[in-house]
């Protein structure tokens, strides 16, 4: 069994910062790409940022220069540092990871439960 547990969401004023964390646990052999997605009310889920096991990052244009994704491979954890937050960043943020379990031979996508980020004055 594999789990992704997110933390760090909350309410913040425009211009503020938040740091999201997502820790993977369970019978893990290795983790490939990890990433963050978000879904605002009435909208489809969208990719925010990804990071490969080697540290190559990718961002959606709307967060470039404001958000930074990073990971700690020893802790199976991915982070999203969010600065200069805007009301349009309000959404439920989901962690995603491509994980190979110890008892399986291929990588499968796993999702966290989601954490609410609200940017409002």
PDB file of N, CA and C in Angstrom, residues 49-120:
ATOM      1  N   UNK A  49       3.099  22.218 -11.366  1.00  0.00           N
ATOM      2  CA  UNK A  49       4.548  22.045 -11.485  1.00  0.00           C
ATOM      3  C   UNK A  49       4.906  20.577 -11.324  1.00  0.00           C
ATOM      4  N   UNK A  50       5.998  20.170 -11.962  1.00  0.00           N
ATOM      5  CA  UNK A  50       6.513  18.816 -11.804  1.00  0.00           C
ATOM      6  C   UNK A  50       8.014  18.855 -11.603  1.00  0.00           C
ATOM      7  N   UNK A  51       8.531  17.779 -11.022  1.00  0.00           N
ATOM      8  CA  UNK A  51       9.969  17.645 -10.841  1.00  0.00           C
ATOM      9  C   UNK A  51      10.337  16.180 -11.007  1.00  0.00           C
ATOM     10  N   UNK A  52      11.358  15.928 -11.813  1.00  0.00           N
ATOM     11  CA  UNK A  52      11.788  14.551 -12.039  1.00  0.00           C
ATOM     12  C   UNK A  52      12.686  14.090 -10.891  1.00  0.00           C
ATOM     13  N   UNK A  53      13.006  12.818 -10.891  1.00  0.00           N
ATOM     14  CA  UNK A  53      13.886  12.293  -9.847  1.00  0.00           C
ATOM     15  C   UNK A  53      15.272  12.930  -9.926  1.00  0.00           C
ATOM     16  N   UNK A  54      15.633  13.423 -11.108  1.00  0.00           N
ATOM     17  CA  UNK A  54      16.918  14.091 -11.275  1.00  0.00           C
ATOM     18  C   UNK A  54      16.879  15.584 -11.024  1.00  0.00           C
ATOM     19  N   UNK A  55      15.701  16.116 -10.707  1.00  0.00           N
ATOM     20  CA  UNK A  55      15.597  17.521 -10.349  1.00  0.00           C
ATOM     21  C   UNK A  55      15.191  18.463 -11.471  1.00  0.00           C
ATOM     22  N   UNK A  56      14.803  17.939 -12.614  1.00  0.00           N
ATOM     23  CA  UNK A  56      14.350  18.801 -13.707  1.00  0.00           C
ATOM     24  C   UNK A  56      12.914  19.239 -13.418  1.00  0.00           C
ATOM     25  N   UNK A  57      12.694  20.554 -13.506  1.00  0.00           N
ATOM     26  CA  UNK A  57      11.399  21.110 -13.133  1.00  0.00           C
ATOM     27  C   UNK A  57      10.642  21.664 -14.341  1.00  0.00           C
ATOM     28  N   UNK A  58       9.335  21.743 -14.166  1.00  0.00           N
ATOM     29  CA  UNK A  58       8.455  22.292 -15.202  1.00  0.00           C
ATOM     30  C   UNK A  58       7.309  23.000 -14.500  1.00  0.00           C
ATOM     31  N   UNK A  59       6.920  24.185 -15.022  1.00  0.00           N
ATOM     32  CA  UNK A  59       5.876  24.981 -14.391  1.00  0.00           C
ATOM     33  C   UNK A  59       4.844  25.432 -15.424  1.00  0.00           C
ATOM     34  N   UNK A  60       3.618  25.582 -14.977  1.00  0.00           N
ATOM     35  CA  UNK A  60       2.627  26.244 -15.812  1.00  0.00           C
ATOM     36  C   UNK A  60       2.984  27.725 -15.851  1.00  0.00           C
ATOM     37  N   UNK A  61       2.706  28.383 -16.974  1.00  0.00           N
ATOM     38  CA  UNK A  61       3.154  29.766 -17.147  1.00  0.00           C
ATOM     39  C   UNK A  61       2.648  30.698 -16.044  1.00  0.00           C
ATOM     40  N   UNK A  62       1.454  30.461 -15.558  1.00  0.00           N
ATOM     41  CA  UNK A  62       0.841  31.390 -14.603  1.00  0.00           C
ATOM     42  C   UNK A  62       1.554  31.432 -13.244  1.00  0.00           C
ATOM     43  N   UNK A  63       2.404  30.450 -12.955  1.00  0.00           N
ATOM     44  CA  UNK A  63       3.090  30.431 -11.648  1.00  0.00           C
ATOM     45  C   UNK A  63       4.600  30.611 -11.766  1.00  0.00           C
ATOM     46  N   UNK A  64       5.106  30.703 -12.984  1.00  0.00           N
ATOM     47  CA  UNK A  64       6.551  30.865 -13.173  1.00  0.00           C
ATOM     48  C   UNK A  64       7.036  32.132 -12.495  1.00  0.00           C
ATOM     49  N   UNK A  65       8.139  32.002 -11.762  1.00  0.00           N
ATOM     50  CA  UNK A  65       8.692  33.135 -11.045  1.00  0.00           C
ATOM     51  C   UNK A  65       8.081  33.347  -9.668  1.00  0.00           C
ATOM     52  N   UNK A  66       6.987  32.657  -9.371  1.00  0.00           N
ATOM     53  CA  UNK A  66       6.348  32.802  -8.056  1.00  0.00           C
ATOM     54  C   UNK A  66       6.390  31.515  -7.244  1.00  0.00           C
ATOM     55  N   UNK A  67       6.264  30.376  -7.905  1.00  0.00           N
ATOM     56  CA  UNK A  67       6.241  29.074  -7.236  1.00  0.00           C
ATOM     57  C   UNK A  67       7.556  28.343  -7.499  1.00  0.00           C
ATOM     58  N   UNK A  68       7.973  27.558  -6.527  1.00  0.00           N
ATOM     59  CA  UNK A  68       9.163  26.718  -6.679  1.00  0.00           C
ATOM     60  C   UNK A  68       8.861  25.322  -6.166  1.00  0.00           C
ATOM     61  N   UNK A  69       9.085  24.335  -7.024  1.00  0.00           N
ATOM     62  CA  UNK A  69       8.913  22.942  -6.627  1.00  0.00           C
ATOM     63  C   UNK A  69      10.275  22.351  -6.305  1.00  0.00           C
ATOM     64  N   UNK A  70      10.315  21.521  -5.270  1.00  0.00           N
ATOM     65  CA  UNK A  70      11.560  20.854  -4.882  1.00  0.00           C
ATOM     66  C   UNK A  70      11.211  19.505  -4.270  1.00  0.00           C
ATOM     67  N   UNK A  71      12.214  18.679  -4.081  1.00  0.00           N
ATOM     68  CA  UNK A  71      11.956  17.365  -3.483  1.00  0.00           C
ATOM     69  C   UNK A  71      13.151  16.904  -2.668  1.00  0.00           C
ATOM     70  N   UNK A  72      12.844  16.053  -1.700  1.00  0.00           N
ATOM     71  CA  UNK A  72      13.864  15.404  -0.883  1.00  0.00           C
ATOM     72  C   UNK A  72      13.708  13.912  -1.133  1.00  0.00           C
ATOM     73  N   UNK A  73      14.578  13.358  -1.959  1.00  0.00           N
ATOM     74  CA  UNK A  73      14.436  11.952  -2.337  1.00  0.00           C
ATOM     75  C   UNK A  73      14.623  11.011  -1.140  1.00  0.00           C
ATOM     76  N   UNK A  74      15.426  11.395  -0.197  1.00  0.00           N
ATOM     77  CA  UNK A  74      15.643  10.550   0.983  1.00  0.00           C
ATOM     78  C   UNK A  74      14.386  10.438   1.839  1.00  0.00           C
ATOM     79  N   UNK A  75      13.553  11.483   1.766  1.00  0.00           N
ATOM     80  CA  UNK A  75      12.320  11.502   2.567  1.00  0.00           C
ATOM     81  C   UNK A  75      11.081  11.212   1.723  1.00  0.00           C
ATOM     82  N   UNK A  76      11.265  10.940   0.431  1.00  0.00           N
ATOM     83  CA  UNK A  76      10.133  10.706  -0.478  1.00  0.00           C
ATOM     84  C   UNK A  76       9.112  11.837  -0.391  1.00  0.00           C
ATOM     85  N   UNK A  77       9.612  13.048  -0.356  1.00  0.00           N
ATOM     86  CA  UNK A  77       8.755  14.210  -0.130  1.00  0.00           C
ATOM     87  C   UNK A  77       8.970  15.256  -1.217  1.00  0.00           C
ATOM     88  N   UNK A  78       7.859  15.862  -1.645  1.00  0.00           N
ATOM     89  CA  UNK A  78       7.912  16.959  -2.601  1.00  0.00           C
ATOM     90  C   UNK A  78       7.300  18.198  -1.960  1.00  0.00           C
ATOM     91  N   UNK A  79       7.844  19.354  -2.301  1.00  0.00           N
ATOM     92  CA  UNK A  79       7.403  20.621  -1.719  1.00  0.00           C
ATOM     93  C   UNK A  79       6.967  21.575  -2.827  1.00  0.00           C
ATOM     94  N   UNK A  80       6.105  22.515  -2.457  1.00  0.00           N
ATOM     95  CA  UNK A  80       5.753  23.598  -3.362  1.00  0.00           C
ATOM     96  C   UNK A  80       5.775  24.893  -2.559  1.00  0.00           C
ATOM     97  N   UNK A  81       6.785  25.701  -2.800  1.00  0.00           N
ATOM     98  CA  UNK A  81       6.869  27.013  -2.177  1.00  0.00           C
ATOM     99  C   UNK A  81       6.117  27.999  -3.054  1.00  0.00           C
ATOM    100  N   UNK A  82       5.112  28.635  -2.493  1.00  0.00           N
ATOM    101  CA  UNK A  82       4.258  29.542  -3.251  1.00  0.00           C
ATOM    102  C   UNK A  82       4.410  30.954  -2.686  1.00  0.00           C
ATOM    103  N   UNK A  83       4.936  31.855  -3.483  1.00  0.00           N
ATOM    104  CA  UNK A  83       5.128  33.246  -3.094  1.00  0.00           C
ATOM    105  C   UNK A  83       4.268  34.154  -3.949  1.00  0.00           C
ATOM    106  N   UNK A  84       4.091  35.386  -3.500  1.00  0.00           N
ATOM    107  CA  UNK A  84       3.307  36.378  -4.253  1.00  0.00           C
ATOM    108  C   UNK A  84       1.962  35.802  -4.679  1.00  0.00           C
ATOM    109  N   UNK A  85       1.284  35.185  -3.742  1.00  0.00           N
ATOM    110  CA  UNK A  85       0.033  34.516  -4.064  1.00  0.00           C
ATOM    111  C   UNK A  85      -1.041  35.508  -4.496  1.00  0.00           C
ATOM    112  N   UNK A  86      -1.878  35.047  -5.429  1.00  0.00           N
ATOM    113  CA  UNK A  86      -2.960  35.862  -5.983  1.00  0.00           C
ATOM    114  C   UNK A  86      -4.294  35.162  -5.727  1.00  0.00           C
ATOM    115  N   UNK A  87      -5.380  35.900  -5.717  1.00  0.00           N
ATOM    116  CA  UNK A  87      -6.693  35.262  -5.519  1.00  0.00           C
ATOM    117  C   UNK A  87      -6.956  34.143  -6.525  1.00  0.00           C
ATOM    118  N   UNK A  88      -6.450  34.288  -7.736  1.00  0.00           N
ATOM    119  CA  UNK A  88      -6.677  33.251  -8.751  1.00  0.00           C
ATOM    120  C   UNK A  88      -5.888  31.976  -8.482  1.00  0.00           C
ATOM    121  N   UNK A  89      -5.022  31.963  -7.482  1.00  0.00           N
ATOM    122  CA  UNK A  89      -4.336  30.742  -7.069  1.00  0.00           C
ATOM    123  C   UNK A  89      -5.198  29.897  -6.131  1.00  0.00           C
ATOM    124  N   UNK A  90      -6.336  30.435  -5.734  1.00  0.00           N
ATOM    125  CA  UNK A  90      -7.235  29.703  -4.843  1.00  0.00           C
ATOM    126  C   UNK A  90      -7.722  28.426  -5.510  1.00  0.00           C
ATOM    127  N   UNK A  91      -7.514  27.297  -4.829  1.00  0.00           N
ATOM    128  CA  UNK A  91      -7.871  25.994  -5.394  1.00  0.00           C
ATOM    129  C   UNK A  91      -7.566  24.913  -4.361  1.00  0.00           C
ATOM    130  N   UNK A  92      -8.011  23.711  -4.667  1.00  0.00           N
ATOM    131  CA  UNK A  92      -7.532  22.544  -3.938  1.00  0.00           C
ATOM    132  C   UNK A  92      -6.291  22.042  -4.668  1.00  0.00           C
ATOM    133  N   UNK A  93      -5.207  21.890  -3.933  1.00  0.00           N
ATOM    134  CA  UNK A  93      -3.934  21.463  -4.509  1.00  0.00           C
ATOM    135  C   UNK A  93      -3.720  19.981  -4.213  1.00  0.00           C
ATOM    136  N   UNK A  94      -3.394  19.234  -5.271  1.00  0.00           N
ATOM    137  CA  UNK A  94      -3.198  17.792  -5.168  1.00  0.00           C
ATOM    138  C   UNK A  94      -1.755  17.425  -5.515  1.00  0.00           C
ATOM    139  N   UNK A  95      -1.224  16.532  -4.732  1.00  0.00           N
ATOM    140  CA  UNK A  95       0.096  15.977  -4.989  1.00  0.00           C
ATOM    141  C   UNK A  95      -0.057  14.730  -5.866  1.00  0.00           C
ATOM    142  N   UNK A  96       0.898  14.538  -6.753  1.00  0.00           N
ATOM    143  CA  UNK A  96       0.899  13.366  -7.637  1.00  0.00           C
ATOM    144  C   UNK A  96       2.313  12.805  -7.705  1.00  0.00           C
ATOM    145  N   UNK A  97       2.416  11.488  -7.764  1.00  0.00           N
ATOM    146  CA  UNK A  97       3.736  10.873  -7.887  1.00  0.00           C
ATOM    147  C   UNK A  97       3.637   9.581  -8.673  1.00  0.00           C
ATOM    148  N   UNK A  98       4.649   9.342  -9.490  1.00  0.00           N
ATOM    149  CA  UNK A  98       4.761   8.075 -10.222  1.00  0.00           C
ATOM    150  C   UNK A  98       5.630   7.148  -9.381  1.00  0.00           C
ATOM    151  N   UNK A  99       5.011   6.093  -8.841  1.00  0.00           N
ATOM    152  CA  UNK A  99       5.674   5.253  -7.857  1.00  0.00           C
ATOM    153  C   UNK A  99       5.705   3.802  -8.312  1.00  0.00           C
ATOM    154  N   UNK A 100       6.858   3.200  -8.122  1.00  0.00           N
ATOM    155  CA  UNK A 100       6.965   1.759  -8.325  1.00  0.00           C
ATOM    156  C   UNK A 100       6.979   1.109  -6.951  1.00  0.00           C
ATOM    157  N   UNK A 101       6.022   0.259  -6.701  1.00  0.00           N
ATOM    158  CA  UNK A 101       5.953  -0.468  -5.439  1.00  0.00           C
ATOM    159  C   UNK A 101       6.958  -1.615  -5.411  1.00  0.00           C
ATOM    160  N   UNK A 102       7.290  -2.076  -4.217  1.00  0.00           N
ATOM    161  CA  UNK A 102       8.262  -3.152  -4.081  1.00  0.00           C
ATOM    162  C   UNK A 102       7.747  -4.450  -4.694  1.00  0.00           C
ATOM    163  N   UNK A 103       6.425  -4.622  -4.755  1.00  0.00           N
ATOM    164  CA  UNK A 103       5.853  -5.876  -5.240  1.00  0.00           C
ATOM    165  C   UNK A 103       5.312  -5.742  -6.656  1.00  0.00           C
ATOM    166  N   UNK A 104       5.756  -4.696  -7.362  1.00  0.00           N
ATOM    167  CA  UNK A 104       5.219  -4.450  -8.692  1.00  0.00           C
ATOM    168  C   UNK A 104       6.358  -3.993  -9.592  1.00  0.00           C
ATOM    169  N   UNK A 105       6.175  -4.136 -10.900  1.00  0.00           N
ATOM    170  CA  UNK A 105       7.296  -3.881 -11.800  1.00  0.00           C
ATOM    171  C   UNK A 105       7.153  -2.625 -12.649  1.00  0.00           C
ATOM    172  N   UNK A 106       6.026  -1.933 -12.534  1.00  0.00           N
ATOM    173  CA  UNK A 106       5.840  -0.724 -13.320  1.00  0.00           C
ATOM    174  C   UNK A 106       5.503   0.448 -12.413  1.00  0.00           C
ATOM    175  N   UNK A 107       5.667   1.643 -12.943  1.00  0.00           N
ATOM    176  CA  UNK A 107       5.311   2.848 -12.199  1.00  0.00           C
ATOM    177  C   UNK A 107       3.821   3.139 -12.375  1.00  0.00           C
ATOM    178  N   UNK A 108       3.188   3.486 -11.258  1.00  0.00           N
ATOM    179  CA  UNK A 108       1.765   3.813 -11.260  1.00  0.00           C
ATOM    180  C   UNK A 108       1.581   5.207 -10.678  1.00  0.00           C
ATOM    181  N   UNK A 109       0.570   5.946 -11.147  1.00  0.00           N
ATOM    182  CA  UNK A 109       0.310   7.269 -10.570  1.00  0.00           C
ATOM    183  C   UNK A 109      -0.481   7.168  -9.270  1.00  0.00           C
ATOM    184  N   UNK A 110      -0.053   7.944  -8.292  1.00  0.00           N
ATOM    185  CA  UNK A 110      -0.757   8.028  -7.015  1.00  0.00           C
ATOM    186  C   UNK A 110      -1.074   9.491  -6.727  1.00  0.00           C
ATOM    187  N   UNK A 111      -2.194   9.692  -6.023  1.00  0.00           N
ATOM    188  CA  UNK A 111      -2.650  11.042  -5.719  1.00  0.00           C
ATOM    189  C   UNK A 111      -2.833  11.226  -4.210  1.00  0.00           C
ATOM    190  N   UNK A 112      -2.562  12.439  -3.752  1.00  0.00           N
ATOM    191  CA  UNK A 112      -2.893  12.798  -2.389  1.00  0.00           C
ATOM    192  C   UNK A 112      -4.361  13.165  -2.275  1.00  0.00           C
ATOM    193  N   UNK A 113      -4.791  13.468  -1.048  1.00  0.00           N
ATOM    194  CA  UNK A 113      -6.195  13.742  -0.798  1.00  0.00           C
ATOM    195  C   UNK A 113      -6.571  15.190  -1.125  1.00  0.00           C
ATOM    196  N   UNK A 114      -5.593  16.039  -1.318  1.00  0.00           N
ATOM    197  CA  UNK A 114      -5.845  17.441  -1.626  1.00  0.00           C
ATOM    198  C   UNK A 114      -5.774  18.323  -0.388  1.00  0.00           C
ATOM    199  N   UNK A 115      -5.299  19.532  -0.581  1.00  0.00           N
ATOM    200  CA  UNK A 115      -5.246  20.516   0.491  1.00  0.00           C
ATOM    201  C   UNK A 115      -5.728  21.858  -0.054  1.00  0.00           C
ATOM    202  N   UNK A 116      -6.588  22.519   0.708  1.00  0.00           N
ATOM    203  CA  UNK A 116      -7.204  23.769   0.247  1.00  0.00           C
ATOM    204  C   UNK A 116      -6.251  24.944   0.438  1.00  0.00           C
ATOM    205  N   UNK A 117      -6.094  25.728  -0.620  1.00  0.00           N
ATOM    206  CA  UNK A 117      -5.360  26.996  -0.556  1.00  0.00           C
ATOM    207  C   UNK A 117      -6.336  28.100  -0.934  1.00  0.00           C
ATOM    208  N   UNK A 118      -6.502  29.059  -0.030  1.00  0.00           N
ATOM    209  CA  UNK A 118      -7.407  30.177  -0.272  1.00  0.00           C
ATOM    210  C   UNK A 118      -6.629  31.479  -0.133  1.00  0.00           C
ATOM    211  N   UNK A 119      -6.671  32.282  -1.183  1.00  0.00           N
ATOM    212  CA  UNK A 119      -5.978  33.572  -1.184  1.00  0.00           C
ATOM    213  C   UNK A 119      -7.035  34.664  -1.198  1.00  0.00           C
ATOM    214  N   UNK A 120      -7.162  35.352  -0.090  1.00  0.00           N
ATOM    215  CA  UNK A 120      -8.230  36.340   0.041  1.00  0.00           C
ATOM    216  C   UNK A 120      -7.870  37.343   1.123  1.00  0.00           C
TER     217      UNK A 120
END
